Coordinates of N, CA and C in Angstrom, one line a residue:
M207 N 0.9 -1.4 -0.3 CA -0.5 0.1 0.0 C 0.7 1.1 0.0
A208 N 2.1 1.0 1.2 CA 2.8 2.2 0.7 C 3.1 2.8 -0.8
Y209 N 3.9 1.7 -1.8 CA 4.3 1.8 -2.9 C 3.5 2.3 -3.5
Y210 N 2.0 2.3 -3.2 CA 0.7 3.0 -4.6 C 0.4 4.7 -4.0
N211 N 0.7 4.7 -2.6 CA 0.4 5.7 -1.9 C 1.3 6.6 -2.0
N212 N 2.5 6.4 -2.7 CA 3.8 7.7 -2.5 C 3.8 8.1 -3.5
P213 N 3.9 9.7 -4.2 CA 3.8 9.9 -4.9 C 5.3 10.3 -6.0
A214 N 6.3 9.9 -4.9 CA 7.4 9.8 -5.7 C 7.5 8.6 -6.4
N215 N 6.3 7.7 -6.2 CA 6.0 7.0 -7.4 C 6.1 6.4 -8.5
L216 N 5.2 7.3 -8.6 CA 4.0 8.5 -10.4 C 4.8 8.4 -11.1
Q217 N 4.3 7.9 -12.4 CA 5.7 8.3 -13.4 C 4.6 8.8 -14.5
Y218 N 4.7 9.4 -14.7 CA 4.3 10.7 -15.8 C 4.7 10.0 -16.9
Y219 N 4.4 10.3 -18.5 CA 4.9 10.0 -19.5 C 4.5 10.7 -20.8
D220 N 5.6 11.7 -21.4 CA 5.1 12.5 -22.1 C 4.8 12.2 -23.8
Y221 N 3.4 13.0 -24.0 CA 3.2 12.2 -25.3 C 3.0 13.0 -26.5
S222 N 3.7 13.4 -27.3 CA 4.4 14.4 -28.7 C 3.5 14.1 -29.9
Y223 N 2.9 15.8 -29.9 CA 1.8 15.1 -30.7 C 2.7 15.8 -32.0
T224 N 3.7 15.6 -32.5 CA 4.6 16.2 -33.5 C 4.4 15.1 -34.5
A225 N 4.4 14.2 -34.2 CA 3.8 12.6 -35.4 C 2.7 13.1 -36.0
D226 N 1.1 13.5 -35.2 CA 0.1 13.8 -35.8 C 0.2 14.8 -36.8
N227 N 1.1 15.7 -35.7 CA 1.1 16.7 -36.5 C 1.4 17.2 -38.1
S228 N 2.8 16.6 -37.8 CA 3.3 16.2 -39.2 C 2.1 15.5 -40.5
F229 N 2.2 14.7 -39.4 CA 1.1 13.7 -40.9 C 0.1 14.5 -40.5
N230 N -0.6 15.6 -41.2 CA -1.7 16.2 -41.0 C -0.9 17.9 -41.3
T231 N 0.4 18.3 -41.4 CA 0.5 18.7 -42.5 C 1.0 18.2 -43.9
Q232 N 1.0 16.9 -43.7 CA 1.9 16.8 -45.2 C 0.7 16.4 -45.3
S233 N -0.4 15.2 -45.8 CA -1.8 15.6 -45.7 C -2.7 16.3 -46.3
R234 N -2.4 17.4 -45.8 CA -3.0 19.2 -46.5 C -2.0 19.3 -46.9
A235 N -0.5 18.7 -47.2 CA 0.4 19.7 -48.2 C 0.1 18.7 -49.5
A236 N 0.1 17.1 -49.2 CA -0.5 16.5 -50.5 C -2.0 16.9 -51.4
G237 N -3.1 17.5 -50.2 CA -3.9 17.5 -51.8 C -5.2 17.3 -50.9
F238 N -4.9 16.0 -50.1 CA -5.7 14.9 -49.6 C -7.8 15.9 -48.8
Y239 N -6.9 16.9 -47.7 CA -8.4 17.3 -47.0 C -8.6 18.8 -48.2
D240 N -7.6 19.0 -49.9 CA -8.0 20.0 -50.3 C -9.2 19.6 -51.0
E241 N -9.1 18.9 -52.0 CA -9.7 17.5 -52.8 C -11.3 18.0 -51.6
P242 N -12.4 18.3 -52.4 CA -14.1 18.3 -51.6 C -13.9 16.7 -52.0
L243 N -15.5 16.3 -51.1 CA -15.8 15.2 -51.8 C -16.8 15.3 -52.8
H244 N -17.4 16.4 -52.9 CA -18.5 16.2 -53.8 C -17.7 17.2 -54.9
E245 N -18.4 17.2 -56.0 CA -17.9 18.4 -57.1 C -19.3 19.1 -56.7
P246 N -19.4 20.8 -56.5 CA -19.9 21.5 -55.9 C -21.6 22.1 -56.8
L247 N -22.5 21.6 -56.8 CA -23.7 22.0 -57.3 C -23.6 23.5 -57.9
S248 N -24.2 23.5 -59.0 CA -24.3 24.7 -60.0 C -25.9 26.1 -58.4
Q249 N -25.1 27.4 -58.9 CA -25.7 27.8 -57.8 C -26.8 28.7 -58.4
G250 N -27.0 30.0 -57.9 CA -28.4 30.4 -58.4 C -30.5 30.5 -58.8
W251 N -30.7 31.3 -58.7 CA -32.2 30.4 -58.9 C -32.4 29.3 -60.6
L252 N -31.5 29.4 -61.1 CA -32.3 28.7 -61.9 C -32.1 27.1 -61.2
A253 N -30.3 27.1 -60.5 CA -30.2 25.6 -59.8 C -31.6 25.2 -59.0
A254 N -32.3 25.7 -59.1 CA -34.1 25.0 -58.6 C -34.5 23.9 -59.1
F255 N -34.3 24.6 -60.3 CA -35.3 23.6 -62.3 C -34.3 22.7 -62.4
S256 N -33.2 22.6 -61.8 CA -32.5 21.7 -62.6 C -32.7 20.1 -62.2
T257 N -32.0 18.9 -62.6 CA -32.7 17.8 -62.5 C -31.1 16.8 -62.3
S258 N -30.2 18.1 -62.5 CA -29.4 17.0 -62.2 C -28.6 17.7 -61.2
G259 N -27.4 16.6 -60.6 CA -27.1 16.7 -59.0 C -25.5 15.7 -58.6
Y260 N -24.6 15.2 -58.1 CA -23.2 14.8 -57.5 C -23.1 14.0 -58.4
P261 N -22.2 13.9 -59.6 CA -21.9 12.2 -59.9 C -21.7 10.7 -59.4
G262 N -22.1 10.2 -60.4 CA -22.4 8.9 -60.3 C -24.3 9.0 -59.1
E263 N -24.6 10.3 -59.1 CA -26.0 10.2 -58.2 C -27.1 10.2 -59.5
P264 N -27.9 9.3 -59.4 CA -29.4 9.0 -59.8 C -29.8 10.8 -60.2
S265 N -30.3 10.8 -61.8 CA -30.7 12.2 -62.0 C -32.6 12.1 -61.4
L266 N -32.7 13.6 -61.4 CA -34.5 13.9 -61.3 C -34.8 12.6 -62.0
L267 N -35.1 13.3 -63.1 CA -36.4 12.1 -63.4 C -36.2 10.6 -63.5
E268 N -34.7 9.8 -63.2 CA -34.9 8.3 -62.9 C -35.0 8.6 -61.8
E269 N -34.9 8.9 -60.9 CA -36.1 8.7 -59.3 C -37.5 8.7 -59.8
L270 N -37.8 9.8 -60.5 CA -39.9 9.4 -60.7 C -40.5 8.9 -62.2
E271 N -38.9 7.8 -62.2 CA -39.0 7.2 -63.7 C -39.7 7.4 -64.4
I272 N -39.3 8.5 -65.8 CA -39.7 9.5 -66.7 C -38.4 9.1 -67.4
N273 N -38.9 8.3 -69.0 CA -38.5 7.6 -69.2 C -38.8 8.5 -70.5
F274 N -38.1 9.8 -71.2 CA -38.6 10.1 -72.8 C -38.1 9.5 -73.8
G275 N -37.2 8.5 -74.4 CA -37.0 7.7 -74.7 C -38.2 6.3 -74.9
H276 N -38.9 5.9 -74.3 CA -39.5 5.1 -73.2 C -41.3 5.5 -73.9
I277 N -41.0 7.3 -73.7 CA -42.4 7.6 -73.9 C -42.8 7.9 -75.3
K278 N -41.3 8.2 -76.3 CA -41.5 8.6 -77.5 C -41.6 6.9 -77.8
Q279 N -41.6 6.0 -77.7 CA -41.8 4.6 -78.3 C -42.3 4.4 -78.0
K280 N -43.5 4.3 -77.2 CA -44.5 4.1 -76.3 C -45.6 4.5 -77.7
T281 N -45.3 5.7 -77.6 CA -46.1 6.6 -78.4 C -46.3 6.2 -80.0
T282 N -44.8 6.1 -80.3 CA -45.0 6.0 -81.9 C -45.9 4.8 -82.2
H283 N -45.6 3.5 -81.3 CA -46.7 2.8 -81.2 C -48.1 2.9 -81.5
V284 N -48.2 3.8 -80.7 CA -49.4 4.3 -81.1 C -50.3 4.7 -82.4
L285 N -49.2 5.3 -82.9 CA -49.5 6.6 -83.7 C -49.7 5.5 -85.5
N286 N -48.7 3.9 -84.5 CA -48.7 3.3 -85.9 C -48.4 2.3 -85.7
P287 N -50.4 1.4 -85.1 CA -50.5 0.6 -84.3 C -50.9 -0.4 -85.3
F288 N -50.4 -0.7 -86.8 CA -49.7 -1.8 -87.9 C -48.1 -2.9 -87.3
K289 N -47.7 -2.2 -86.4 CA -46.3 -2.2 -86.8 C -46.7 -3.2 -85.3
H290 N -45.7 -4.4 -85.5 CA -45.3 -5.3 -84.5 C -44.9 -5.0 -83.3
V291 N -45.5 -5.7 -81.7 CA -45.6 -4.6 -80.9 C -44.9 -5.6 -80.5
D292 N -43.5 -5.1 -79.1 CA -42.3 -6.2 -78.8 C -43.6 -6.6 -77.6
V293 N -43.1 -7.9 -77.2 CA -43.8 -8.3 -75.7 C -43.5 -7.2 -74.4
H294 N -41.9 -6.9 -74.2 CA -42.0 -6.3 -73.2 C -42.0 -4.6 -73.5
I295 N -42.3 -5.0 -74.5 CA -42.5 -2.3 -74.7 C -43.4 -2.1 -73.1
M296 N -44.1 -3.2 -72.7 CA -45.3 -2.5 -71.1 C -43.8 -2.8 -70.3
D297 N -42.8 -3.1 -69.6 CA -42.1 -3.8 -68.3 C -41.9 -2.9 -68.2
D298 N -42.0 -1.8 -67.9 CA -41.6 -0.1 -67.6 C -42.3 0.1 -66.4
T299 N -43.3 0.4 -66.8 CA -45.4 0.4 -67.1 C -44.7 1.9 -66.2
D300 N -45.0 3.2 -67.2 CA -44.6 4.0 -66.7 C -45.5 5.1 -66.9
M301 N -45.9 6.1 -66.7 CA -47.0 6.6 -66.0 C -47.0 8.0 -66.8
A302 N -45.7 8.2 -66.4 CA -46.5 9.5 -67.1 C -46.9 10.1 -69.0
G303 N -46.3 9.0 -69.2 CA -46.9 9.6 -70.3 C -48.6 9.3 -70.4
P304 N -49.1 8.0 -70.0 CA -50.0 8.4 -69.5 C -51.3 9.0 -68.5
I305 N -50.8 9.7 -68.0 CA -51.1 11.3 -66.9 C -51.3 12.6 -67.4
L306 N -49.9 12.0 -68.4 CA -50.0 13.6 -69.8 C -51.2 13.7 -70.4
F307 N -51.4 12.1 -71.0 CA -52.5 12.6 -72.5 C -54.2 12.2 -72.0
C308 N -53.8 12.1 -70.5 CA -54.8 11.8 -69.5 C -55.4 13.7 -69.4
L309 N -54.0 14.1 -69.0 CA -54.4 15.4 -68.6 C -54.9 16.4 -69.4
L310 N -54.0 15.7 -71.3 CA -54.3 16.8 -72.5 C -55.5 16.9 -72.9
F311 N -56.2 15.3 -72.3 CA -56.9 15.0 -72.9 C -58.7 16.5 -72.2
S312 N -58.7 16.4 -70.7 CA -59.2 17.2 -70.0 C -59.2 18.9 -70.3
T313 N -58.4 18.8 -70.6 CA -57.7 20.4 -71.1 C -58.8 20.1 -72.1
F314 N -58.1 20.3 -73.3 CA -58.8 20.4 -74.7 C -60.4 20.5 -74.5
L315 N -61.1 19.6 -73.8 CA -62.5 19.6 -73.5 C -62.4 21.1 -72.8
S316 N -61.7 20.9 -71.8 CA -62.1 22.3 -71.1 C -62.3 23.3 -71.3
L317 N -61.5 23.3 -72.8 CA -61.1 25.3 -73.4 C -62.0 25.2 -74.3
H318 N -63.1 24.4 -74.6 CA -64.4 24.5 -75.3 C -65.5 25.3 -74.6
G319 N -65.0 24.8 -72.7 CA -66.1 26.2 -72.2 C -66.6 25.2 -71.5
R320 N -66.8 23.9 -70.9 CA -67.3 23.3 -69.7 C -66.0 22.0 -68.9
S321 N -65.6 22.5 -67.9 CA -65.1 21.7 -66.8 C -65.0 19.7 -67.5
H322 N -64.2 18.6 -67.7 CA -64.7 17.5 -67.1 C -64.0 17.0 -66.7
F323 N -63.0 17.3 -65.7 CA -62.1 16.4 -65.4 C -62.3 16.1 -64.3
G324 N -63.3 16.2 -63.9 CA -64.4 14.7 -62.1 C -64.2 13.4 -63.5
Y325 N -65.3 13.6 -64.6 CA -66.7 12.7 -65.1 C -64.8 12.0 -65.7
I326 N -63.8 13.1 -66.7 CA -63.2 12.0 -66.8 C -62.0 11.2 -65.8
Y327 N -61.7 11.0 -65.0 CA -60.4 10.7 -63.9 C -61.6 9.8 -63.0
G328 N -63.4 9.8 -63.5 CA -63.5 8.7 -62.6 C -63.7 8.2 -62.9
I329 N -64.1 8.0 -64.5 CA -64.4 6.7 -65.6 C -63.0 5.9 -66.2
A330 N -62.0 6.9 -66.2 CA -61.2 6.2 -66.2 C -60.4 5.5 -64.9
L331 N -60.1 5.5 -64.2 CA -60.3 4.4 -63.3 C -61.6 3.4 -62.7
L332 N -62.4 3.9 -62.7 CA -63.5 3.0 -62.5 C -63.2 2.2 -63.8
G333 N -63.3 2.5 -65.0 CA -62.1 1.7 -66.0 C -61.7 0.5 -65.8
S334 N -60.2 1.4 -66.1 CA -59.0 0.5 -65.9 C -58.9 -0.9 -64.5
L335 N -59.8 0.4 -63.7 CA -60.5 -1.8 -62.5 C -60.6 -2.3 -63.3
S336 N -62.3 -2.2 -64.0 CA -63.1 -2.8 -64.9 C -62.3 -4.3 -65.9
L337 N -61.7 -3.1 -65.8 CA -60.4 -3.5 -67.0 C -59.2 -4.4 -66.9
H338 N -58.4 -4.3 -66.0 CA -57.9 -5.5 -65.4 C -58.6 -6.5 -65.5
F339 N -59.2 -6.8 -64.2 CA -60.0 -7.7 -63.6 C -60.5 -8.6 -64.6
V340 N -61.5 -7.5 -66.4 CA -61.8 -8.8 -66.6 C -60.0 -9.5 -67.7
L341 N -59.4 -9.2 -68.3 CA -58.2 -9.3 -68.7 C -57.0 -9.9 -67.9
R342 N -57.5 -10.4 -66.6 CA -56.2 -11.0 -65.4 C -57.4 -12.2 -65.7
L343 N -58.7 -12.4 -66.1 CA -59.4 -13.5 -66.3 C -58.9 -14.1 -67.3
M344 N -58.8 -13.7 -68.4 CA -57.9 -14.0 -69.4 C -56.8 -14.8 -69.2
S345 N -56.4 -14.5 -68.7 CA -54.4 -14.7 -69.6 C -54.2 -15.7 -68.0
A346 N -53.9 -16.7 -67.6 CA -53.3 -17.1 -65.9 C -51.7 -16.1 -66.2
K347 N -51.8 -14.8 -67.1 CA -50.2 -14.8 -67.3 C -50.1 -13.3 -66.5
N348 N -49.1 -13.4 -65.2 CA -50.2 -12.0 -64.0 C -49.9 -10.2 -64.4
L349 N -50.9 -10.2 -64.6 CA -50.6 -8.4 -65.3 C -50.9 -7.7 -64.0
F350 N -50.1 -6.6 -63.7 CA -50.7 -5.5 -62.9 C -51.3 -4.4 -63.1
F351 N -51.3 -4.3 -62.3 CA -53.3 -2.5 -62.8 C -52.1 -1.4 -63.0
T352 N -51.0 -1.2 -62.9 CA -50.1 0.1 -63.6 C -49.3 -0.4 -64.9
R353 N -49.5 -1.5 -65.1 CA -49.4 -1.7 -66.8 C -50.7 -1.9 -67.2
T354 N -51.7 -2.1 -66.4 CA -53.3 -2.1 -67.5 C -53.5 -0.9 -68.0
V355 N -52.9 0.4 -66.8 CA -53.4 1.9 -67.7 C -52.5 2.4 -67.6
S356 N -51.1 2.0 -67.5 CA -50.6 2.3 -68.3 C -50.5 2.0 -70.1
V357 N -51.2 0.8 -70.8 CA -51.8 0.3 -70.9 C -52.4 1.7 -71.9
L358 N -54.1 1.4 -71.4 CA -55.2 2.5 -71.7 C -54.6 3.8 -72.1
G359 N -54.2 4.0 -71.1 CA -53.4 5.6 -70.9 C -52.6 6.0 -73.3
Y360 N -51.7 5.3 -73.0 CA -51.0 5.8 -73.9 C -51.8 5.8 -75.3
S361 N -53.2 3.9 -74.9 CA -53.7 4.0 -76.5 C -55.1 5.1 -76.3
L362 N -54.9 6.8 -75.6 CA -55.7 7.0 -75.3 C -55.2 8.6 -76.3
L363 N -54.4 8.2 -77.7 CA -53.6 9.0 -77.8 C -54.5 9.8 -78.9
P364 N -55.2 9.3 -79.5 CA -56.0 9.3 -80.6 C -57.1 10.4 -80.6
L365 N -57.7 9.8 -79.2 CA -59.0 10.8 -79.2 C -58.8 12.4 -78.3
V366 N -57.5 12.5 -77.6 CA -56.6 13.2 -77.2 C -56.3 14.5 -78.3
V367 N -55.9 13.5 -79.8 CA -56.0 14.5 -80.9 C -57.9 14.7 -81.2
I368 N -58.7 14.2 -81.2 CA -59.9 14.4 -81.8 C -60.8 16.0 -81.0
A369 N -60.3 15.8 -79.5 CA -60.4 17.0 -78.5 C -60.0 18.5 -78.7
F370 N -58.2 17.9 -79.4 CA -57.9 19.1 -79.8 C -58.7 20.0 -81.2
F371 N -58.3 19.0 -82.2 CA -59.2 19.2 -83.0 C -61.2 20.0 -82.8
K372 N -61.7 19.8 -81.6 CA -62.7 19.7 -80.9 C -62.8 21.6 -81.1
N373 N -62.0 22.1 -80.7 CA -61.6 23.7 -80.8 C -61.8 24.6 -81.7
I374 N -61.8 23.5 -82.4 CA -61.2 24.2 -83.9 C -62.4 24.2 -84.8
F375 N -62.9 23.0 -85.2 CA -64.1 22.6 -86.1 C -64.9 22.2 -84.9
T376 N -66.9 22.5 -85.9 CA -67.3 21.5 -85.0 C -68.1 20.6 -85.0
F377 N -67.8 18.6 -84.2 CA -68.0 18.0 -84.8 C -69.5 17.5 -84.4
N378 N -70.8 18.6 -84.8 CA -71.7 18.1 -84.8 C -73.0 17.7 -85.8
G379 N -71.8 16.9 -86.9 CA -72.5 16.6 -87.8 C -72.1 14.7 -88.2
I380 N -71.9 14.4 -89.3 CA -71.8 13.2 -89.8 C -70.4 13.1 -89.9
A381 N -69.3 13.8 -90.8 CA -68.4 13.9 -89.9 C -67.5 14.0 -88.6
G382 N -68.5 14.5 -88.0 CA -67.4 14.6 -86.8 C -67.4 13.3 -85.9
Y383 N -68.7 13.0 -85.9 CA -69.3 11.1 -85.7 C -68.4 10.4 -85.9
A384 N -68.3 10.5 -87.9 CA -67.0 9.4 -88.0 C -66.0 9.4 -87.5
L385 N -65.1 10.7 -87.5 CA -63.7 11.8 -87.1 C -63.9 10.6 -84.8
A386 N -65.0 10.7 -84.5 CA -64.8 10.0 -83.4 C -65.2 8.3 -82.9
A387 N -65.4 8.3 -83.9 CA -65.9 6.6 -84.2 C -63.8 5.5 -84.9
L388 N -64.2 6.3 -85.7 CA -63.0 6.4 -86.8 C -61.7 5.8 -85.4
A389 N -61.3 7.3 -84.3 CA -60.7 7.6 -83.3 C -60.0 6.4 -82.1
C390 N -62.0 6.2 -81.8 CA -62.5 5.1 -80.8 C -61.8 4.0 -81.3
I391 N -61.7 3.4 -82.1 CA -61.7 2.3 -83.0 C -60.2 2.3 -83.1
W392 N -59.0 3.3 -83.7 CA -58.0 3.3 -83.5 C -57.2 3.1 -82.3
C393 N -57.7 3.5 -81.0 CA -57.7 3.4 -79.2 C -58.4 1.6 -78.7
T394 N -58.8 1.4 -79.7 CA -59.3 -0.1 -79.4 C -58.0 -1.5 -79.9
Y395 N -58.6 -0.6 -81.8 CA -56.8 -2.1 -81.7 C -55.6 -1.6 -81.2
A396 N -55.0 -0.3 -81.0 CA -53.8 -0.2 -80.4 C -54.2 -1.0 -78.7
A397 N -54.4 -0.4 -78.2 CA -54.8 -1.3 -77.1 C -54.6 -3.3 -76.8
S398 N -55.8 -3.6 -77.7 CA -55.9 -4.4 -77.7 C -54.6 -5.0 -78.8
A399 N -53.2 -4.7 -79.2 CA -52.8 -5.4 -79.7 C -51.5 -5.2 -79.1
M400 N -51.4 -4.3 -78.1 CA -50.3 -4.4 -77.2 C -51.1 -5.3 -76.1
F401 N -51.8 -5.7 -75.1 CA -52.9 -6.6 -74.5 C -52.7 -7.9 -75.0
V402 N -52.9 -8.1 -76.3 CA -52.3 -9.4 -76.7 C -51.5 -10.0 -76.6
G403 N -50.1 -8.9 -76.9 CA -48.9 -9.4 -76.8 C -48.0 -9.4 -75.7
I404 N -48.9 -8.8 -74.6 CA -48.5 -8.9 -73.6 C -49.1 -10.3 -72.2
L405 N -50.5 -10.3 -72.3 CA -51.1 -11.6 -72.1 C -50.8 -13.1 -73.2
Q406 N -50.1 -12.4 -74.3 CA -49.8 -14.0 -75.2 C -51.4 -14.4 -75.4
V407 N -52.3 -13.7 -75.9 CA -53.8 -14.8 -75.8 C -53.8 -14.6 -77.5
N408 N -53.3 -14.9 -78.8 CA -53.3 -14.6 -80.2 C -54.6 -15.1 -80.6
N409 N -55.0 -15.8 -79.9 CA -56.5 -16.8 -80.7 C -57.8 -15.8 -79.6
M410 N -57.1 -14.7 -78.7 CA -58.8 -14.2 -78.4 C -58.7 -12.9 -78.2
R411 N -58.2 -12.6 -80.3 CA -57.7 -10.5 -79.8 C -59.4 -9.9 -79.7
F412 N -60.1 -10.4 -80.5 CA -61.8 -9.7 -80.6 C -61.9 -9.4 -79.0
L413 N -62.2 -10.4 -78.5 CA -62.4 -10.9 -77.0 C -62.0 -9.7 -76.2
V414 N -60.8 -9.7 -76.3 CA -59.7 -8.8 -75.8 C -60.6 -7.2 -76.3
A415 N -60.4 -7.3 -77.4 CA -61.5 -5.7 -77.7 C -62.3 -5.1 -77.0
Y416 N -63.3 -5.9 -77.0 CA -64.5 -5.8 -77.2 C -64.9 -4.7 -76.2
P417 N -64.4 -5.4 -74.7 CA -63.8 -4.1 -73.6 C -63.7 -2.7 -73.5
I418 N -62.7 -3.1 -74.5 CA -62.0 -2.0 -74.2 C -62.0 -0.5 -75.6
A419 N -63.6 -1.2 -76.6 CA -64.2 -0.6 -77.5 C -64.8 -0.3 -76.2
L420 N -65.5 -0.9 -75.3 CA -66.8 0.1 -74.6 C -66.6 1.5 -74.2
F421 N -64.9 1.2 -73.2 CA -64.8 1.8 -72.3 C -64.3 3.0 -72.7
Y422 N -63.1 2.9 -74.2 CA -62.9 4.0 -75.5 C -64.4 4.9 -76.0
G423 N -65.4 4.2 -76.7 CA -66.4 5.1 -76.5 C -67.1 5.8 -75.8
V424 N -66.6 5.2 -74.2 CA -67.2 6.2 -73.7 C -66.6 8.0 -73.6
F425 N -65.4 7.7 -73.7 CA -64.7 9.2 -74.4 C -64.8 9.4 -75.3
A426 N -65.5 8.7 -76.4 CA -65.9 9.3 -77.8 C -67.4 9.9 -77.5
V427 N -68.0 9.5 -76.4 CA -69.0 10.2 -76.8 C -68.8 11.2 -75.6
I428 N -68.0 11.6 -74.9 CA -68.0 12.8 -73.9 C -67.1 13.9 -75.2
T429 N -66.5 13.2 -75.9 CA -65.4 14.2 -76.7 C -66.9 14.6 -77.4
V430 N -67.7 13.9 -78.2 CA -68.4 14.8 -79.4 C -69.5 15.5 -78.8
F431 N -70.2 14.6 -77.6 CA -71.3 16.0 -77.2 C -71.1 17.0 -76.1
S432 N -70.0 17.2 -75.6 CA -69.2 17.3 -74.7 C -69.6 19.5 -75.0
K433 N -70.4 20.0 -74.1 CA -70.4 21.6 -74.3 C -70.0 22.2 -73.6

């Protein structure tokens, strides 16, 4: 006990920070701390509208699953429904195109004098749910609801064009009814072709097309008789 109580036996060890200081100095001289972890982002109010990020980071459009290349490919297929359908064309099931076309359709009809947003979105939702249930009964393949909505939304494009021209020309005649019917057939043909390719039910083309024609027929009636 006397050994531990004797202050003379206490030994203090001097610790020098010269090694650490020299390491820090050398590291700073070598540039380890001078390089930022990431490249600085652009400054200014325009940067708030930019979709760029840090290097190696996915862009905002990729995080939102918006691919303009896929939107262009699917839109081109709807405009040319006789083209061979790729069975993987709807694998990504993006919703940007359908939402855009549905919004344009409602906007063009609203320019004619009355808002139809509630009717169009309600019919689109109920119709998509009904068609999804019917199409799942026709095939053993797994069909996601987002894929059904994506196909139906992209195939609405011909009726979107008719809704646009309704603000320029009158559709209260035989010619207007014929154009609306042609657009409805166009939408039905494009959508049924994609569903047949996705579900692999080539022998059920007309059975698939019938409920789809009823779905687009409602939008055609709204387009022609909206005031």
